[in-house]
Coordinates of C-alpha atoms in Angstrom, one line a residue:
M6 CA 0.0 -0.1 -0.1
A7 CA 2.6 2.6 1.0
E8 CA 4.5 2.2 -2.3
G9 CA 1.3 1.6 -4.1
S10 CA 0.6 5.5 -2.9
Y11 CA 4.0 7.4 -4.2
E12 CA 2.7 6.1 -7.7
P13 CA 0.2 8.3 -9.2
Y14 CA 2.6 11.0 -7.9
N15 CA 5.8 9.9 -10.0
T16 CA 3.5 9.2 -13.1
L17 CA 2.1 13.3 -12.6
T18 CA 5.7 14.5 -12.6
I19 CA 6.8 12.7 -15.5
L20 CA 4.0 14.1 -17.0
I21 CA 4.7 17.6 -16.5
G22 CA 8.6 17.3 -17.3
L23 CA 7.4 16.1 -20.9
F24 CA 5.2 18.9 -21.3
L25 CA 7.9 21.7 -20.4
L26 CA 10.5 19.7 -22.8
A27 CA 7.8 20.0 -25.4
L28 CA 7.5 23.8 -24.4
S29 CA 10.7 24.3 -24.9
S30 CA 11.7 22.6 -27.9
N31 CA 8.4 24.9 -29.4
Q32 CA 10.0 27.3 -28.1
V33 CA 13.2 26.8 -30.0
Y34 CA 11.6 25.7 -33.3
A35 CA 9.6 29.0 -33.1
D36 CA 12.7 31.0 -33.0
H37 CA 11.6 33.3 -30.3
S38 CA 15.3 33.3 -29.0
P39 CA 17.2 36.7 -29.9
T40 CA 19.1 36.8 -33.2
H41 CA 22.5 37.9 -31.9
S42 CA 25.6 35.9 -33.4
R43 CA 22.9 33.8 -36.2
W44 CA 23.2 36.5 -38.7
S45 CA 26.5 38.3 -40.0
I46 CA 27.8 40.8 -42.6
E47 CA 30.7 40.6 -44.8
I48 CA 32.5 42.2 -46.9
M49 CA 33.4 39.6 -49.4
D50 CA 33.3 38.6 -52.7
E51 CA 33.1 34.7 -54.2
G52 CA 32.9 33.4 -50.5
E53 CA 36.4 35.6 -50.2
I54 CA 37.0 38.1 -47.4
I55 CA 38.0 41.2 -49.0
E56 CA 40.5 43.0 -46.5
E57 CA 41.5 45.9 -49.3
L58 CA 39.9 47.8 -51.9
E59 CA 42.2 50.1 -54.3
L60 CA 40.0 53.2 -56.2
D61 CA 40.7 54.1 -59.5
S62 CA 42.1 57.1 -61.0
G63 CA 38.5 58.7 -60.5
G64 CA 38.4 58.0 -57.2
V65 CA 35.8 55.4 -57.5
V66 CA 35.7 51.4 -56.2
S67 CA 32.3 49.1 -56.0
F68 CA 32.5 46.0 -53.7
P69 CA 30.0 43.4 -52.7
V70 CA 28.5 43.4 -48.6
V71 CA 26.9 40.0 -48.4
I72 CA 24.4 39.4 -45.1
T73 CA 23.9 36.0 -43.9
N74 CA 20.8 35.1 -41.8
E75 CA 20.8 32.0 -40.2
N76 CA 17.9 32.6 -38.3
L77 CA 14.5 30.9 -39.7
V78 CA 12.4 34.1 -39.3
S79 CA 13.2 37.3 -41.7
I80 CA 15.3 39.8 -39.9
T81 CA 15.8 43.9 -41.4
V82 CA 19.1 45.2 -41.6
D83 CA 19.7 48.7 -41.2
L84 CA 23.0 50.0 -42.2
N85 CA 25.4 52.4 -42.0
Y86 CA 29.1 53.5 -43.6
S87 CA 31.8 55.0 -42.4
I88 CA 34.8 56.3 -44.3
S89 CA 38.0 57.9 -44.9
F90 CA 38.8 60.6 -47.6
D91 CA 36.1 62.7 -46.9
A92 CA 34.5 60.2 -49.6
V93 CA 30.6 59.0 -50.5
V94 CA 29.3 55.3 -49.9
S95 CA 26.1 54.8 -52.2
G96 CA 24.3 51.4 -51.3
P97 CA 21.0 50.8 -49.7
E98 CA 19.8 51.9 -45.8
S99 CA 18.2 49.0 -44.7
V100 CA 17.5 45.7 -46.6
E101 CA 15.6 42.4 -45.2
V102 CA 16.9 39.5 -45.4
S103 CA 14.3 35.9 -45.4
G104 CA 15.2 33.5 -42.8
S105 CA 18.0 31.3 -43.7
S106 CA 19.1 32.9 -46.6
D107 CA 22.0 35.7 -48.0
E108 CA 21.1 38.6 -49.1
E109 CA 24.2 40.2 -51.4
L110 CA 24.7 44.1 -51.7
E111 CA 26.8 46.1 -54.4
I112 CA 28.0 49.4 -52.6
T113 CA 30.1 52.3 -54.4
I114 CA 32.9 54.4 -52.9
H115 CA 32.8 58.0 -54.9
G116 CA 33.9 61.3 -54.7
V117 CA 37.4 60.8 -53.8
K118 CA 39.9 63.3 -54.9
V119 CA 42.6 60.9 -55.4
M120 CA 45.4 63.4 -57.3
E121 CA 45.0 65.8 -54.1
L122 CA 46.2 62.7 -51.9
F123 CA 49.4 60.5 -52.3
G124 CA 49.5 57.7 -53.9
G125 CA 49.2 54.4 -51.5
E126 CA 48.1 56.3 -48.9
E127 CA 45.2 53.9 -46.9
G128 CA 42.4 54.9 -45.5
D129 CA 39.4 53.1 -43.2
L130 CA 36.3 51.7 -44.2
E131 CA 33.5 50.0 -42.0
V132 CA 29.9 48.6 -42.6
T133 CA 27.5 48.4 -39.6
G134 CA 24.2 46.7 -40.0
T135 CA 21.9 46.8 -37.1
V136 CA 18.5 44.5 -36.5
T137 CA 15.6 46.7 -36.2
S138 CA 13.1 44.4 -36.5
R139 CA 12.1 40.0 -36.7
Q140 CA 9.5 38.9 -39.0
G141 CA 8.2 42.1 -40.1
L142 CA 7.8 43.1 -35.9
P143 CA 9.8 46.1 -34.6
I144 CA 12.5 45.7 -31.9
S145 CA 11.9 47.6 -29.4
I146 CA 15.4 48.4 -28.0
P147 CA 17.3 47.3 -31.0
G148 CA 21.2 46.6 -30.4
D149 CA 21.8 43.3 -32.3
S150 CA 24.4 44.5 -34.5
D151 CA 27.7 43.5 -36.6
S152 CA 29.6 44.9 -38.8
A153 CA 32.9 44.5 -41.5
E154 CA 36.4 46.7 -42.1
A155 CA 38.6 46.7 -45.0
R156 CA 41.1 49.0 -46.4
V157 CA 40.8 51.7 -48.8
K158 CA 44.3 52.3 -51.0
V159 CA 44.6 55.2 -52.5
P160 CA 46.0 54.5 -56.9
K161 CA 49.5 55.2 -57.3
I162 CA 49.2 57.7 -60.6
H163 CA 52.8 58.6 -62.1
N164 CA 52.0 61.4 -64.9
L165 CA 55.2 63.5 -66.6
V166 CA 54.8 65.8 -68.9
L167 CA 57.3 66.9 -70.8
E168 CA 56.8 70.6 -72.7
I169 CA 59.0 72.5 -74.7
I170 CA 58.4 76.7 -73.9
E171 CA 58.1 78.2 -77.2
S172 CA 58.0 76.4 -79.6
D173 CA 57.3 77.7 -82.8
Y174 CA 59.6 80.9 -84.1
S175 CA 61.5 82.2 -86.6
V176 CA 65.2 82.4 -86.2
S177 CA 68.4 83.6 -88.0
A178 CA 70.9 81.6 -89.1
G179 CA 74.1 82.3 -87.3
S180 CA 72.4 83.4 -84.1
V181 CA 72.1 81.4 -80.7
E182 CA 69.3 80.4 -78.8
M183 CA 68.1 78.7 -75.8
L184 CA 65.0 76.5 -75.5
E185 CA 63.5 76.1 -72.5
L186 CA 62.6 72.7 -71.2
T187 CA 60.4 71.7 -68.6
L188 CA 59.6 68.4 -66.5
S189 CA 56.1 68.4 -64.6
N190 CA 54.8 65.8 -62.4
N191 CA 51.5 66.2 -62.9
G192 CA 50.8 62.6 -61.0
N193 CA 50.2 62.0 -57.2
V194 CA 53.8 59.9 -56.4
E195 CA 57.1 60.6 -56.3
D196 CA 58.8 60.5 -60.1
E197 CA 61.4 61.0 -62.4
A198 CA 62.7 60.2 -65.8
S199 CA 64.2 57.3 -66.7
E200 CA 65.6 58.5 -70.4
V201 CA 65.1 61.7 -71.9
T202 CA 66.2 62.1 -75.7
A203 CA 66.8 65.1 -78.2
S204 CA 66.6 65.1 -81.7
T205 CA 66.5 67.4 -84.6
S206 CA 66.0 67.7 -88.2
C207 CA 68.7 70.4 -88.5
K208 CA 72.0 69.5 -90.3
S209 CA 73.6 72.7 -88.0
L210 CA 72.2 71.6 -84.6
N211 CA 74.0 69.3 -82.1
L212 CA 71.2 68.3 -78.7
E213 CA 74.1 65.5 -77.6
N214 CA 74.0 65.6 -73.7
Q215 CA 71.7 68.9 -73.5
V216 CA 69.0 67.5 -71.7
S217 CA 71.0 65.1 -69.3
D218 CA 69.9 67.5 -66.7
L219 CA 66.1 66.2 -66.6
V220 CA 67.4 62.5 -66.3
E221 CA 66.8 60.7 -62.8
K222 CA 65.9 63.4 -61.1
K223 CA 63.5 63.0 -58.5
I224 CA 60.6 65.7 -58.9
N225 CA 57.7 65.6 -56.3
K226 CA 53.7 65.8 -56.8
G227 CA 52.6 68.9 -57.9
S228 CA 56.5 70.1 -59.0
Q229 CA 58.8 70.3 -62.5
I230 CA 62.2 70.4 -63.0
S231 CA 63.7 72.7 -65.8
T232 CA 66.7 72.9 -68.5
M233 CA 67.7 75.1 -71.2
V234 CA 69.4 73.5 -74.0
S235 CA 71.4 76.0 -76.4
L236 CA 70.8 76.4 -79.9
E237 CA 73.8 77.8 -82.5
F238 CA 72.8 77.9 -85.8
S239 CA 75.2 77.9 -88.7
E240 CA 75.4 80.7 -91.1
D241 CA 75.6 77.7 -93.8
Y242 CA 72.1 76.3 -93.5
Y243 CA 69.6 78.7 -94.1
P244 CA 66.5 78.7 -95.1
E245 CA 65.8 75.7 -92.9
N246 CA 62.7 74.3 -91.7
C247 CA 64.1 72.9 -88.1
A248 CA 62.2 70.5 -86.4
I249 CA 63.0 69.2 -82.8
Q250 CA 61.6 66.5 -80.8
V251 CA 62.0 65.9 -77.0
M252 CA 60.8 62.3 -75.4
A253 CA 61.2 61.4 -71.7
V254 CA 60.3 57.7 -71.0
S255 CA 59.5 56.7 -66.8
H256 CA 57.8 54.3 -65.4
G257 CA 54.0 54.9 -65.6
S258 CA 50.8 53.7 -64.0
D259 CA 50.3 50.8 -66.0
G260 CA 54.3 50.1 -67.2
V261 CA 56.2 52.6 -69.4
Q262 CA 55.2 55.9 -69.8
I263 CA 56.2 58.2 -73.0
T264 CA 55.8 61.8 -72.7
E265 CA 57.0 63.9 -75.7
D266 CA 57.2 67.3 -77.7
S267 CA 58.1 69.4 -80.2
A268 CA 59.2 72.6 -81.4
N269 CA 59.4 74.0 -85.0
L270 CA 61.4 76.8 -86.1
I271 CA 62.5 77.9 -89.1
V272 CA 65.9 79.4 -90.1
K273 CA 65.6 82.5 -92.3
T274 CA 68.7 84.6 -94.1
P275 CA 71.3 86.0 -91.4
E276 CA 70.5 89.7 -90.8
I277 CA 73.4 92.3 -91.9
E278 CA 73.9 95.0 -90.0
E279 CA 72.5 98.4 -90.9
M280 CA 75.6 101.2 -90.6
E281 CA 74.2 103.7 -88.6
E282 CA 72.1 106.6 -90.0
D283 CA 75.0 109.6 -89.2
K284 CA 77.7 107.2 -90.8
V285 CA 75.6 106.4 -93.9
F286 CA 76.6 108.4 -97.1
S287 CA 74.0 111.1 -98.7
P288 CA 74.7 113.6 -101.3
Q289 CA 71.9 115.7 -99.6
R290 CA 73.8 115.5 -96.2
T291 CA 77.1 116.7 -97.8
L292 CA 75.8 119.8 -99.6
P293 CA 75.6 122.7 -97.8
G294 CA 71.6 124.1 -98.3
P295 CA 71.2 128.0 -100.0
T296 CA 72.2 130.2 -97.1
I297 CA 71.7 134.0 -97.3
F298 CA 75.5 134.4 -97.8
M299 CA 74.9 133.3 -101.0
V300 CA 72.2 134.5 -102.1
M301 CA 73.4 137.9 -101.4
L302 CA 76.7 137.4 -103.5
V303 CA 74.4 136.1 -106.2
F304 CA 72.4 139.6 -106.0
I305 CA 75.5 141.6 -105.8
F306 CA 77.0 139.8 -109.0
T307 CA 73.6 140.2 -110.9
S308 CA 73.9 143.9 -110.0
L309 CA 77.8 144.7 -111.3
F310 CA 77.3 142.4 -114.1
G311 CA 74.3 144.6 -115.0
Y312 CA 75.6 148.3 -114.1
R313 CA 78.6 147.1 -116.6
E314 CA 76.4 146.8 -119.2
S315 CA 74.5 149.5 -118.9
M316 CA 77.8 151.9 -119.1
D317 CA 78.9 149.9 -122.3
V318 CA 76.0 151.0 -123.8
K319 CA 76.4 155.0 -123.3

């Protein structure tokens, strides 16, 4: 009797335990638990995490962001973007991700003034997502967040520009002219020319070793160097059309870069030095003009000659 009196109690305890276990199982499958750590956000492409993004020469780069939702219910994620270089980020402000699925977004960074920065400089990018609703029901206190980070790199842009100052004009045979060359660094990194050559169609000119001052000279971003080329024109060749070509070779952004410029000089007849005006012979300047004294002599001579004739008549 004593042992049997406890049997209903044990049965009831077992039933209550099974009910609570079933209720707990239903809670899990209904997915009423917090979503924290059951979703993620990554900057990635084809399953590979992207750690560095490089801008193009226009200051633009696009990249994918993948949001993975491992929950059985859908979630709404608000997105926030943080970026260096005063850049602009174009991407959605919010996205809904279905349960047990991935959502890939295309994000674009633009508006970076790469020419005002230094090539190779790096900045930070952070994309932060915050869950604001589950299964369409708003969360009263959002705080379930995740973020992805990457480095953003400024491209190295090599852009040397060679220029001949005053490239088209006429010169006289036998004269000496100075031709100014400038090599400007319009890129965003320190640069230099590995080779500079000058050639001409004129037989009377020798340009050898006249442009060596531009070779292997470091040029800072936004700066320039220059040199003067002496042009000695022979008196034996004229008239002559003199074409001058100058070319500089350097390391470009996509390999070897070549910059060049040309000048066209017309060699004309040598200038003959004119004698000074006061040294030039002029009959009009050597012969004195009529004076009052000469007029008086003519008058006296004429009067005497007339008087003599009148005496002879008498």
